[in-house]
Short mmCIF file of N, CA, C and O in Angstrom, two decimals:
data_model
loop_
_atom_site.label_atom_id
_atom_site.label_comp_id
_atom_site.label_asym_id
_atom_site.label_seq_id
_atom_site.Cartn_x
_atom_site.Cartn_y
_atom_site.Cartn_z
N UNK A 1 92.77 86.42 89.88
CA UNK A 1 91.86 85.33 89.68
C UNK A 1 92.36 84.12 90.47
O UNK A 1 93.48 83.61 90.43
N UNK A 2 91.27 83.78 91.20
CA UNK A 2 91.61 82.36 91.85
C UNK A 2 91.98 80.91 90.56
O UNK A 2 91.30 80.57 89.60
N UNK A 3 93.13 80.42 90.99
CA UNK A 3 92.91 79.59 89.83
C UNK A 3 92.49 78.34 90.50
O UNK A 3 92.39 77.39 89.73
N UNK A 4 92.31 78.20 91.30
CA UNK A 4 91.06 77.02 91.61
C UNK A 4 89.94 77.08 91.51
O UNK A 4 89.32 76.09 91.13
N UNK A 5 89.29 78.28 91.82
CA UNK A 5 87.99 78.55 91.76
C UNK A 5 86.93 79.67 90.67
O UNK A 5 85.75 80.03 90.65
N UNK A 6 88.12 79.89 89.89
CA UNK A 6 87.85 81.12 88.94
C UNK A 6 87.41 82.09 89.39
O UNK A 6 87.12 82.85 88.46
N UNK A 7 87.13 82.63 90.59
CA UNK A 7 87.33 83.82 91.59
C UNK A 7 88.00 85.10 91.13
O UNK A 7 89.22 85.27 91.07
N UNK A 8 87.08 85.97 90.81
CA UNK A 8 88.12 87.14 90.57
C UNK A 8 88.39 87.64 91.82
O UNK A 8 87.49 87.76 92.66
N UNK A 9 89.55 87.96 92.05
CA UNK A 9 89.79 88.51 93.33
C UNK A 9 90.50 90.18 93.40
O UNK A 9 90.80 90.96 94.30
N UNK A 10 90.56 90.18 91.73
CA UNK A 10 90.92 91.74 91.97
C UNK A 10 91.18 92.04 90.64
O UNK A 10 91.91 91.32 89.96
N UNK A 11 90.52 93.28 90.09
CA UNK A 11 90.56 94.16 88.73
C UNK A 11 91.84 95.25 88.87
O UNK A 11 92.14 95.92 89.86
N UNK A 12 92.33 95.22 87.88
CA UNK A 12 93.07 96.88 88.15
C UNK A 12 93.55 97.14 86.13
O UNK A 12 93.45 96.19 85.36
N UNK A 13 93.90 98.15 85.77
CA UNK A 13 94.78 98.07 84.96
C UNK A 13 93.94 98.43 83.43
O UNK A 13 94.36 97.71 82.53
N UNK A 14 93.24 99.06 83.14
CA UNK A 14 92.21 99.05 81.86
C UNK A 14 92.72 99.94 81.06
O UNK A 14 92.38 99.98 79.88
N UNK A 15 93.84 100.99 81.70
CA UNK A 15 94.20 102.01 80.68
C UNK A 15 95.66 101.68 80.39
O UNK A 15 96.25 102.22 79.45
N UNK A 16 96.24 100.82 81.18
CA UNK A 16 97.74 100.01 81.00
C UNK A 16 98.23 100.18 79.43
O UNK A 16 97.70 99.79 78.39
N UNK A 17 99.38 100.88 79.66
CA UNK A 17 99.82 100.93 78.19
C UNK A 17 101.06 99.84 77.70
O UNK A 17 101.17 99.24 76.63
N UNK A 18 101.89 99.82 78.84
CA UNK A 18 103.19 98.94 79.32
C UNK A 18 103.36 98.92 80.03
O UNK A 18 102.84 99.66 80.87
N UNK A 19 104.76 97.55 80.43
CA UNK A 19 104.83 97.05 81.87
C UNK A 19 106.76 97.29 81.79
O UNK A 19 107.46 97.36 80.77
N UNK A 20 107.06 97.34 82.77
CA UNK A 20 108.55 97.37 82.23
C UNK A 20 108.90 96.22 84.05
O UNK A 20 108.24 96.38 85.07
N UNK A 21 109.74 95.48 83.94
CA UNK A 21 110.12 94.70 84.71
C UNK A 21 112.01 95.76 85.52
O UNK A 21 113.13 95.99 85.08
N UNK A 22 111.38 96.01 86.61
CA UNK A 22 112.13 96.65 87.92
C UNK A 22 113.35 95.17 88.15
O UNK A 22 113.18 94.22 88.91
N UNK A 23 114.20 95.35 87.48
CA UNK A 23 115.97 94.62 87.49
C UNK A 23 115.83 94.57 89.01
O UNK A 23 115.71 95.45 89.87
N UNK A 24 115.90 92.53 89.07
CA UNK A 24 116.30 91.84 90.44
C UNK A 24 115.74 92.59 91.77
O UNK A 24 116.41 92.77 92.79
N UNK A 25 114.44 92.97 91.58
CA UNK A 25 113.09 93.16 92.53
C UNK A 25 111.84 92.37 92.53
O UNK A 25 110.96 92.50 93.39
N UNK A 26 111.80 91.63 91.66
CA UNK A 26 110.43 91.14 91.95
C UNK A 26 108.92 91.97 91.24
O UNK A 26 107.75 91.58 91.24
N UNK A 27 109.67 93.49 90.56
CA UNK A 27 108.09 94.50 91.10
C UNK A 27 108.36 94.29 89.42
O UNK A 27 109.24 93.69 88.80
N UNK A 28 106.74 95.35 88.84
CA UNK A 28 106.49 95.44 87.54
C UNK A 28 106.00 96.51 87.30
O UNK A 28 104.78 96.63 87.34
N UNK A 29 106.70 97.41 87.03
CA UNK A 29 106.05 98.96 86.68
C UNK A 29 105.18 99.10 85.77
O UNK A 29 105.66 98.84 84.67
N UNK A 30 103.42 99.57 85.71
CA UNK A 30 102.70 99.72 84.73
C UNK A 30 102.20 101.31 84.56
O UNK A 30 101.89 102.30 85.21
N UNK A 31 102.35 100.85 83.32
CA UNK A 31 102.90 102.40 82.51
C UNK A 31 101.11 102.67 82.32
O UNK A 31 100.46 101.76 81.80
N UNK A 32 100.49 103.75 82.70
CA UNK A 32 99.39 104.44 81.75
C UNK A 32 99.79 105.68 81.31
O UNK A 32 100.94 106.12 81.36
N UNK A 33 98.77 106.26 80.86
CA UNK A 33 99.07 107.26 79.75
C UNK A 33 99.16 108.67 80.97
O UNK A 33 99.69 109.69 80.54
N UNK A 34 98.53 108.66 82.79
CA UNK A 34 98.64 109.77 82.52
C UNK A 34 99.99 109.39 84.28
O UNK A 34 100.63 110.28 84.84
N UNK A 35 99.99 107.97 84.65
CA UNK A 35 100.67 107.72 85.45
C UNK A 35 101.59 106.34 86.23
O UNK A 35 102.22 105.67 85.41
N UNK A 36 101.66 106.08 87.04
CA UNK A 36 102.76 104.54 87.00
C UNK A 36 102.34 103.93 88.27
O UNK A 36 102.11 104.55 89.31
N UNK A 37 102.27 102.67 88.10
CA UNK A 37 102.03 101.97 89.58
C UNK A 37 102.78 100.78 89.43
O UNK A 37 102.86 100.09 88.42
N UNK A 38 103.61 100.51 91.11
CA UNK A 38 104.91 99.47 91.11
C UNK A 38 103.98 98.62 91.90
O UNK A 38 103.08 98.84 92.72
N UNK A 39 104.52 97.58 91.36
CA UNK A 39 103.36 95.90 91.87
C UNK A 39 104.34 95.39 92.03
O UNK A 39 105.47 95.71 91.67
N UNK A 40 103.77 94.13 92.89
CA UNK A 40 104.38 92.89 93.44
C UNK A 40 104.03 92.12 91.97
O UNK A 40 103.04 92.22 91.25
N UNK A 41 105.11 91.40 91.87
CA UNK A 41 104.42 90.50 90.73
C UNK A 41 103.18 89.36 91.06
O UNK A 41 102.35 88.87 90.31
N UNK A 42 103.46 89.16 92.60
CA UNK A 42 102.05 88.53 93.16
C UNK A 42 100.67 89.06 93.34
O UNK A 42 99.61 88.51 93.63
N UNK A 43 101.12 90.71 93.00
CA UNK A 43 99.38 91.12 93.19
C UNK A 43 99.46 92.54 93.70
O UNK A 43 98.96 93.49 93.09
N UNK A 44 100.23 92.67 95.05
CA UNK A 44 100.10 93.72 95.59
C UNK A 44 100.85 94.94 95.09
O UNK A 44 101.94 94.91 94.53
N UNK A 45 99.95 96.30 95.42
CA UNK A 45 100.29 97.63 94.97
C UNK A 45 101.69 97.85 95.62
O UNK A 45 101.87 97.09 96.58
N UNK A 46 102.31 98.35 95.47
CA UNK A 46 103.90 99.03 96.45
C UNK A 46 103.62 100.46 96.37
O UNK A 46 103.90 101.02 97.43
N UNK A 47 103.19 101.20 95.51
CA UNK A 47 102.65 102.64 95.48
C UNK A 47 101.93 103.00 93.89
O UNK A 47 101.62 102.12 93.10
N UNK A 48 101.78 104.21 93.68
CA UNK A 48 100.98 104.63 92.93
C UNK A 48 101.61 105.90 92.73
O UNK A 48 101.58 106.48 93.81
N UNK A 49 102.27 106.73 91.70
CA UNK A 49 102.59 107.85 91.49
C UNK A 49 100.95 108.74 91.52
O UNK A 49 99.77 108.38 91.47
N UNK A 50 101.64 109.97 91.62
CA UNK A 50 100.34 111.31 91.43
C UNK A 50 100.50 111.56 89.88
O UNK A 50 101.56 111.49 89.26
N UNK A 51 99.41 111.82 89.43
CA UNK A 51 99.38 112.30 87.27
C UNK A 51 100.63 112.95 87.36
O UNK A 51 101.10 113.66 88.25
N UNK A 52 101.11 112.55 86.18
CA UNK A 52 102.56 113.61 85.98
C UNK A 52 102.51 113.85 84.86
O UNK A 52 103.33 114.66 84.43
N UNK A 53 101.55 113.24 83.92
CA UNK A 53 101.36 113.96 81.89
C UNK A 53 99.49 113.99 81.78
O UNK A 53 98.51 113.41 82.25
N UNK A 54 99.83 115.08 80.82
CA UNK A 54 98.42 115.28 80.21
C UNK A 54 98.21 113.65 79.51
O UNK A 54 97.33 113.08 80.16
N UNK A 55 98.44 113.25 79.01
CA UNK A 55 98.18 112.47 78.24
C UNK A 55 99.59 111.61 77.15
O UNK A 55 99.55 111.61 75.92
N UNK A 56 100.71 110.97 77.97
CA UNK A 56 101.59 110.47 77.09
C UNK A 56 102.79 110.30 78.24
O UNK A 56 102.74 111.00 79.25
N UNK A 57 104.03 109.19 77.99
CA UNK A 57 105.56 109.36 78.00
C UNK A 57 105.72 108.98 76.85
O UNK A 57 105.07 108.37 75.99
N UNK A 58 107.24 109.71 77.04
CA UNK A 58 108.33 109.08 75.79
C UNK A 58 109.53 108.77 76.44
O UNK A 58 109.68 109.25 77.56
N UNK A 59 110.59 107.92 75.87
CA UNK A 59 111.90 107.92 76.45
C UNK A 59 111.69 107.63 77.77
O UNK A 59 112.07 108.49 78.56
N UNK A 60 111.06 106.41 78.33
CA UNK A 60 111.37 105.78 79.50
C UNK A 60 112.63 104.97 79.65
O UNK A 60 113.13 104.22 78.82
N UNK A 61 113.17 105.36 81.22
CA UNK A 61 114.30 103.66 81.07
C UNK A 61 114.68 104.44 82.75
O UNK A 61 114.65 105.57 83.23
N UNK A 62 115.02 103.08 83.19
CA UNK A 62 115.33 102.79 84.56
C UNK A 62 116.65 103.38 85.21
O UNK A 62 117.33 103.75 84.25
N UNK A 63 117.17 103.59 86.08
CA UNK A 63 118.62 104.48 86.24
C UNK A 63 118.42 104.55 87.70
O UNK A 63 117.49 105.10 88.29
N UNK A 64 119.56 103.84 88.26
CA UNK A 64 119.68 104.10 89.65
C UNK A 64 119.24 104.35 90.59
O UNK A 64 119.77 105.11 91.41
N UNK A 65 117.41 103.42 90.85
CA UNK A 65 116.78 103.51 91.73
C UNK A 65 115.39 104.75 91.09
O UNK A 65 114.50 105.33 91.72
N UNK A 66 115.62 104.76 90.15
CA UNK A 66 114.39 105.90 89.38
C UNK A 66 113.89 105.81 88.05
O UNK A 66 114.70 105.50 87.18
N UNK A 67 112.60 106.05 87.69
CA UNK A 67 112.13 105.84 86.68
C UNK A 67 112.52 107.15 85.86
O UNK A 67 112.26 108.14 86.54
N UNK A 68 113.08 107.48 84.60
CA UNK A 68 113.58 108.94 84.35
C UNK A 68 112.75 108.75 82.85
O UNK A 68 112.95 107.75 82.17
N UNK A 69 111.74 109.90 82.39
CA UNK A 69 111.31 109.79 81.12
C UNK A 69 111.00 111.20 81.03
O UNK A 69 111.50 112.07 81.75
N UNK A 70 110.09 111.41 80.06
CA UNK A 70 109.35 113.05 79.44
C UNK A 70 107.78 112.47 79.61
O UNK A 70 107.27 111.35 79.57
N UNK A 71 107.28 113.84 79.83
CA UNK A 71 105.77 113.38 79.95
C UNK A 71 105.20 114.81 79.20
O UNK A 71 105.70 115.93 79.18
N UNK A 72 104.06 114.33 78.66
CA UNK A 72 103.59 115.28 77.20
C UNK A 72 103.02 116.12 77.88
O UNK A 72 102.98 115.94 79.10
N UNK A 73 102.45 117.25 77.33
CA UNK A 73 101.37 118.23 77.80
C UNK A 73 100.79 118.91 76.62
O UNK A 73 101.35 118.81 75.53
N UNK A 74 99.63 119.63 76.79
CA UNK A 74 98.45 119.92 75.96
C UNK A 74 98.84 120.70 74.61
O UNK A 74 98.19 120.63 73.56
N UNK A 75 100.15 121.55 74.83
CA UNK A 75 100.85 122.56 74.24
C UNK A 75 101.95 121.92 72.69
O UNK A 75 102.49 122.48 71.74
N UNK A 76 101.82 120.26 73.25
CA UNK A 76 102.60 119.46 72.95
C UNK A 76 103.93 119.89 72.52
O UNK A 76 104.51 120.04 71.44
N UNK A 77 104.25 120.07 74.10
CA UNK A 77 105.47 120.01 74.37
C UNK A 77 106.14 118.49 75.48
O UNK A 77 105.39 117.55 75.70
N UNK A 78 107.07 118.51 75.84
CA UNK A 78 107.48 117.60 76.64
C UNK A 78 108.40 117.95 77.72
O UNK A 78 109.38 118.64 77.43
N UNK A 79 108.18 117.50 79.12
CA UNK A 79 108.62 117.86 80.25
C UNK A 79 109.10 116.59 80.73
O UNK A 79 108.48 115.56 80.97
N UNK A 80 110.78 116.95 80.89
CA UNK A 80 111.39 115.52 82.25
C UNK A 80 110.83 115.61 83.05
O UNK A 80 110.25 116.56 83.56
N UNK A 81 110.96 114.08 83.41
CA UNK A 81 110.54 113.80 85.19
C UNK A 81 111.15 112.65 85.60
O UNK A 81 111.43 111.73 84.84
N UNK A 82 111.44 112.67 87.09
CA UNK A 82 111.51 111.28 87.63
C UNK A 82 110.67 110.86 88.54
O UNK A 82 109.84 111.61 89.05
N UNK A 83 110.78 109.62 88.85
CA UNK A 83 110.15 108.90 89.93
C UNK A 83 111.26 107.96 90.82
O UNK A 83 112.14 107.20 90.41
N UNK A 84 110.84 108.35 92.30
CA UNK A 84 111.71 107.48 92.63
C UNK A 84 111.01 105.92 92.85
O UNK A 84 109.86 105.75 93.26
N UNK A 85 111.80 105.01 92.56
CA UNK A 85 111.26 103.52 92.49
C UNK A 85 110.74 103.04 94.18
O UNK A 85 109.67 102.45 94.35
N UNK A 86 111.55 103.34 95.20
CA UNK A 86 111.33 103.36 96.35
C UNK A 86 110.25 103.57 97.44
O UNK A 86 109.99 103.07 98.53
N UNK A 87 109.43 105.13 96.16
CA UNK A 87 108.36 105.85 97.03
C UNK A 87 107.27 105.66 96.59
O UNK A 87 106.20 105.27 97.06
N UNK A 88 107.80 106.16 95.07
CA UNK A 88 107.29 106.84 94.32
C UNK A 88 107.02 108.15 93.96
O UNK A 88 106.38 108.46 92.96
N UNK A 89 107.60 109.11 94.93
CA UNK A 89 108.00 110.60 94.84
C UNK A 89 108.24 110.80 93.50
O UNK A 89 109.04 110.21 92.77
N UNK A 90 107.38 111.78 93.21
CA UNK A 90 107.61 112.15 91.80
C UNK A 90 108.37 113.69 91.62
O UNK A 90 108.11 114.60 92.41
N UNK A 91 109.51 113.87 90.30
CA UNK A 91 109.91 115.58 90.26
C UNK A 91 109.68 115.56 89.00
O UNK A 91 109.86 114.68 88.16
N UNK A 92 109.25 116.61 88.93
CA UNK A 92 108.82 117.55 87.22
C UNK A 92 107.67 117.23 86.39
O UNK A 92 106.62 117.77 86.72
N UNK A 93 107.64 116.38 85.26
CA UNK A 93 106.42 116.66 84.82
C UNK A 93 105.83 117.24 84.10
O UNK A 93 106.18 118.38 83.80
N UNK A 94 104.70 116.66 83.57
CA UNK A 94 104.03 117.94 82.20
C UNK A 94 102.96 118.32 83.41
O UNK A 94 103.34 119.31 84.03
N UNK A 95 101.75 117.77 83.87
CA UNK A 95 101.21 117.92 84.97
C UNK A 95 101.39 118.62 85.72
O UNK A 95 100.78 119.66 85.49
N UNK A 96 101.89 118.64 86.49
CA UNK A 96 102.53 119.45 88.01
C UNK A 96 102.76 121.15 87.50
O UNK A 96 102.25 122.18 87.95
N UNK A 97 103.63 120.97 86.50
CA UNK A 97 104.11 122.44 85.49
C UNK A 97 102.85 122.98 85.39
O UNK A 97 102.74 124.08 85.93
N UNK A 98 101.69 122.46 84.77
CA UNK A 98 100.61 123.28 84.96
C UNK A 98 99.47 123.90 85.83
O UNK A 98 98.80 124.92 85.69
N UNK A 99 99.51 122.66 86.99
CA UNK A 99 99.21 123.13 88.06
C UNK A 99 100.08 124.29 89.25
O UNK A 99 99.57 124.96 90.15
N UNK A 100 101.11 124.22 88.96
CA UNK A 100 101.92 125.59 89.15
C UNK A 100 101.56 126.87 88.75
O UNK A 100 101.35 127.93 89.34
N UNK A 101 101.56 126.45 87.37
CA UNK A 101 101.24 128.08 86.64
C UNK A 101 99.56 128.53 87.24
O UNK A 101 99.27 129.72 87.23
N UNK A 102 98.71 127.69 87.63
CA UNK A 102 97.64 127.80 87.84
C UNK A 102 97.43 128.69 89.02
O UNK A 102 96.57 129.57 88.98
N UNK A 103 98.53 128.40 90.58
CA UNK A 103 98.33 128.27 91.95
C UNK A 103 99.02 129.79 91.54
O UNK A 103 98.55 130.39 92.50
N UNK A 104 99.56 130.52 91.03
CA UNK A 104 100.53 131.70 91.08
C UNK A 104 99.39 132.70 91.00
O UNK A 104 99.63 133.91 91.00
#
């Protein structure tokens, strides 16, 4: 939003569950339910992960350049994953696990 002119200048964020603040970067990781996107705190995107849960994390927390949590799946079970903060390259996943079993 422009704050001179009340200008919206850009929507994002409707399924946002949490934000977790990226230690002495500037960025703001927002958490939805099925994926993560690293922002500028001024506005701009830095990337966008690919879905990595049916529907949920648990046990998020930051570690050496990576986002490391569990992400739910339909079976309700829970699958690690990381992200790297850098790319956003994502490994593991509740997501991905099932699109695997799918491609076989």
């Amino acid at each position: 939003m422009n704050t001179v002119t009340g200008e919206l200048l850009e929507e994002f964020g409707g399924d946002i569950e949490s934000v977790l603040e990226v230690p002495s970067t500037g960025y703001l990781l927002l958490c939805s339910p099925t994926d993560f996107e690293l922002r500028q705190r001024g506005g701009g995107v830095v990337w966008r992960s690919r879905r990595i849960s049916w529907d949920g994390f648990r046990d998020l927390s930051l570690h050496d350049g990576e986002l490391r949590g569990e992400a739910w799946m339909f079976d309700d079970t829970w699958h690690p994953f990381t992200v790297s903060l850098a790319t956003g390259a994502v490994e593991g996943g509740s997501y991905y696990e099932a699109q695997q079993v799918e491609e076989r």
